[in-house]
Coordinates of C-alpha atoms in Angstrom, one line a residue:
M182 CA -0.8 80.9 23.9
A183 CA 0.5 78.7 21.1
K184 CA -0.3 79.6 17.6
G185 CA -1.5 77.3 14.8
P186 CA 0.7 76.2 11.9
K187 CA 1.4 78.7 9.2
N188 CA 1.9 78.1 5.6
S189 CA 4.5 79.6 3.3
S190 CA 2.7 82.7 3.0
G191 CA 3.0 83.2 6.9
R192 CA -0.9 83.2 7.3
G193 CA -2.5 80.7 9.8
Q194 CA -3.9 77.7 7.8
R195 CA -7.6 77.3 7.5
D196 CA -10.0 75.5 5.4
L197 CA -11.2 77.8 2.5
K198 CA -14.4 77.2 0.8
V199 CA -14.3 76.7 -3.0
R200 CA -16.7 78.8 -4.9
V201 CA -17.7 77.8 -8.3
K202 CA -18.2 80.6 -11.0
S203 CA -21.3 80.4 -13.2
A204 CA -20.6 79.4 -16.8
R205 CA -22.3 80.0 -20.1
G206 CA -24.6 76.9 -20.7
R207 CA -24.4 75.6 -17.2
K208 CA -27.4 75.6 -15.0
L209 CA -27.5 77.3 -11.7
S210 CA -28.5 73.9 -10.1
S211 CA -25.6 72.2 -11.8
T212 CA -23.0 75.1 -10.3
R213 CA -24.5 74.6 -6.9
W214 CA -24.0 70.9 -7.3
L215 CA -20.6 71.1 -8.3
Q216 CA -19.8 73.7 -5.5
R217 CA -21.2 71.4 -2.9
Q218 CA -19.0 68.5 -4.2
L219 CA -15.9 70.4 -4.2
N220 CA -16.5 71.5 -0.5
D221 CA -17.8 68.2 0.8
P222 CA -15.5 66.7 3.4
Y223 CA -16.6 63.1 2.5
V224 CA -15.8 63.7 -1.2
K225 CA -12.3 64.9 -0.2
R226 CA -11.8 61.9 2.3
A227 CA -12.9 59.7 -0.4
R228 CA -10.2 60.9 -2.8
T229 CA -7.7 60.7 0.0
E230 CA -8.5 57.2 1.4
G231 CA -9.0 55.9 -2.3
Y232 CA -12.6 55.1 -2.3
R233 CA -14.9 55.4 -5.3
G234 CA -17.2 57.8 -3.7
R235 CA -18.6 59.5 -0.6
A236 CA -21.0 56.7 -0.2
A237 CA -18.5 54.4 1.4
F238 CA -18.5 56.3 4.5
K239 CA -22.3 55.7 4.9
I240 CA -21.6 51.9 5.0
L241 CA -18.6 52.5 7.1
E242 CA -20.7 54.4 9.7
L243 CA -23.4 52.0 9.6
D244 CA -21.1 48.9 10.1
D245 CA -19.3 50.8 13.0
K246 CA -22.8 50.9 14.8
Y247 CA -24.1 47.4 14.0
R248 CA -21.0 45.4 13.3
F249 CA -22.2 43.0 10.3
L250 CA -19.2 43.2 8.2
V251 CA -17.3 40.9 10.2
P252 CA -14.2 38.7 9.2
G253 CA -15.4 35.7 7.3
A254 CA -18.7 37.2 6.3
R255 CA -20.1 36.4 2.9
V256 CA -21.5 39.7 1.5
V257 CA -24.0 40.5 -1.5
D258 CA -23.9 44.2 -2.6
L259 CA -26.8 44.7 -4.9
G260 CA -26.6 47.8 -7.5
C261 CA -22.8 48.0 -6.4
A262 CA -21.6 50.6 -8.9
P263 CA -19.3 52.5 -8.7
G264 CA -17.9 49.9 -6.1
G265 CA -17.3 52.0 -2.8
W266 CA -19.4 49.7 -0.7
C267 CA -17.6 46.7 -2.0
Q268 CA -14.3 48.5 -1.1
V269 CA -15.4 48.8 2.4
A270 CA -16.8 45.3 2.5
V271 CA -13.6 43.6 1.2
K272 CA -11.4 45.3 3.9
R273 CA -13.9 44.6 6.8
V274 CA -14.8 40.8 6.0
N275 CA -11.0 40.2 5.3
A276 CA -11.9 38.9 1.6
L277 CA -8.0 39.3 0.7
G278 CA -7.0 37.3 3.7
E279 CA -4.8 40.0 4.9
R280 CA -5.4 39.8 8.5
A281 CA -3.7 36.9 9.8
G282 CA -5.7 34.7 12.3
K283 CA -8.9 36.3 11.0
A284 CA -11.5 34.2 8.9
Q285 CA -11.5 35.1 5.3
G286 CA -14.9 36.5 3.9
Y287 CA -16.1 37.0 0.3
V288 CA -17.8 39.9 -1.4
L289 CA -20.1 39.7 -4.4
G290 CA -21.0 42.8 -6.2
I291 CA -24.0 42.9 -8.7
D292 CA -25.0 45.6 -11.1
L293 CA -26.7 46.2 -14.4
Q294 CA -23.7 47.7 -15.7
E295 CA -19.8 46.6 -15.8
V296 CA -17.8 47.9 -12.8
D297 CA -14.2 48.2 -12.8
P298 CA -12.5 45.6 -11.0
I299 CA -12.1 45.5 -7.3
A300 CA -9.2 43.6 -5.5
G301 CA -11.0 40.9 -3.3
A302 CA -14.4 41.4 -4.9
E303 CA -16.3 39.3 -7.3
L304 CA -18.3 41.4 -9.8
H305 CA -21.1 40.2 -11.9
V306 CA -23.4 41.9 -14.5
L307 CA -26.9 40.7 -13.4
D308 CA -30.4 42.1 -13.1
F309 CA -31.2 40.7 -9.5
M310 CA -35.0 40.9 -10.3
E311 CA -34.8 38.4 -13.1
D312 CA -36.1 35.0 -12.7
G313 CA -33.4 32.5 -11.1
A314 CA -31.3 35.5 -9.9
D315 CA -31.2 34.2 -6.4
D316 CA -29.9 30.7 -7.5
K317 CA -27.2 32.5 -9.4
V318 CA -26.1 34.5 -6.4
K319 CA -26.1 31.3 -4.2
A320 CA -24.0 29.5 -6.9
W321 CA -21.4 32.2 -6.9
L322 CA -21.4 32.5 -3.2
G323 CA -21.0 28.7 -2.8
G324 CA -23.9 28.9 -0.2
P325 CA -26.1 31.4 1.7
A326 CA -25.1 35.1 2.3
D327 CA -24.3 36.6 5.7
V328 CA -25.2 40.1 4.5
V329 CA -27.3 41.4 1.5
M330 CA -26.8 45.4 1.2
S331 CA -28.1 47.8 -1.2
D332 CA -27.5 51.4 -1.9
M333 CA -29.4 51.6 -5.1
A334 CA -31.7 54.5 -6.2
A335 CA -33.8 54.7 -9.1
S336 CA -33.3 57.4 -11.8
S337 CA -34.7 60.6 -10.5
S338 CA -38.0 61.8 -12.3
G339 CA -37.9 65.2 -10.7
H340 CA -41.2 64.3 -9.0
K341 CA -40.4 63.5 -5.2
Q342 CA -43.4 61.2 -4.4
T343 CA -42.7 59.1 -7.7
D344 CA -39.0 58.7 -6.8
H345 CA -40.2 57.6 -3.4
L346 CA -42.3 55.0 -4.7
R347 CA -39.5 53.7 -7.1
I348 CA -36.9 53.3 -4.4
I349 CA -39.2 51.5 -2.0
S350 CA -40.0 49.2 -5.0
L351 CA -36.3 48.4 -5.4
C352 CA -35.9 47.8 -1.7
E353 CA -38.7 45.6 -1.5
A354 CA -37.3 43.6 -4.4
A355 CA -33.9 43.6 -2.9
A356 CA -35.6 42.4 0.5
E357 CA -37.3 39.6 -1.4
L358 CA -33.8 38.4 -2.7
A359 CA -32.7 38.6 0.6
F360 CA -35.1 36.4 2.2
D361 CA -34.2 33.8 -0.4
V362 CA -30.3 33.9 0.0
L363 CA -29.6 35.1 3.7
V364 CA -28.4 32.6 6.4
E365 CA -30.3 32.4 9.5
G366 CA -29.2 35.4 11.7
G367 CA -28.1 37.4 8.6
T368 CA -28.4 41.1 7.9
F369 CA -30.0 43.2 5.5
V370 CA -29.2 46.7 4.8
A371 CA -30.8 49.2 2.3
K372 CA -31.3 52.9 1.3
V373 CA -34.8 54.1 1.4
L374 CA -36.4 57.5 1.2
A375 CA -38.6 58.8 3.7
G376 CA -42.0 59.4 2.4
G377 CA -44.6 57.3 4.0
A378 CA -44.7 54.2 1.4
E379 CA -42.0 52.5 3.4
A380 CA -44.3 51.4 6.0
S381 CA -45.3 48.1 4.4
L382 CA -41.7 47.4 3.9
Q383 CA -41.0 47.9 7.5
Q384 CA -43.7 45.7 8.6
T385 CA -42.4 42.8 6.3
L386 CA -38.8 43.1 7.6
K387 CA -40.1 43.2 11.3
Q388 CA -41.9 39.8 10.4
R389 CA -38.6 38.3 9.3
F390 CA -36.0 39.9 11.3
D391 CA -35.5 40.2 15.2
K392 CA -34.3 43.7 14.9
V393 CA -35.3 46.5 12.4
A394 CA -33.6 50.1 12.7
N395 CA -34.0 53.2 10.7
V396 CA -30.7 55.2 10.7
K397 CA -29.4 58.3 9.0
P398 CA -25.7 58.1 9.1
P399 CA -23.6 61.3 9.4
A400 CA -22.2 60.8 5.9
S401 CA -25.8 61.1 4.5
R402 CA -26.4 64.7 3.7
Q403 CA -28.8 66.4 6.0
D404 CA -30.9 67.9 3.1
S405 CA -31.3 64.6 1.8
S406 CA -34.5 62.3 2.5
E407 CA -32.5 59.2 2.5
K408 CA -32.3 56.9 5.4
F409 CA -31.0 53.2 5.8
V410 CA -32.9 50.3 7.0
V411 CA -30.8 47.7 9.1
A412 CA -32.5 44.6 9.6
T413 CA -30.5 42.0 11.7
G414 CA -31.1 38.5 12.9
F415 CA -32.9 37.0 9.9
R416 CA -35.2 34.4 11.1
G417 CA -35.1 32.2 7.8

């Protein structure tokens, strides 16, 4: 039977789990987080493929299934820092015009903080919940959006139910902006946390979109309560 490739030491290659030693002044939870990061295959892939974080693979996997980031699409990424979702969108909607014969899309990233430039994306500092934010978005886009997406999460309070309510409030606000800027037939994608309060959001989306799905992509950690709502076919 053929043997696998060997390294210079003559031993068969295999993936080795990195173990992190506890350090003085570092909490056990911090050590566990660091060890998980170092051993996370999506973190390693993000470094290799040039994405700004593992979250890029969540939108990649969602788009592989629902196909909303098509060439020529105009995309709004709310809470876009550090920029991984924008990076994915730029490639898939052909924002740089690199795919000959395909329509050229547009990617608009919005966040409360400055985000390092991303080739093919227009980035703005904006509180999307302020008065007139939807008008600014449409002005930057030069018209309505085909996709509004959000991977936002409120700062953790350490209290599960409070965090759940905060992220649902963010999602509801993102949905309200989407209702104002989406073209008929458009798509809304947002992260939520399972916990019960999302029922009203689901009901609202079902009234405004043809289809509403709840998905936990493979890149989403199994021990996390996060999931994503994908609403397609905006009714206007």
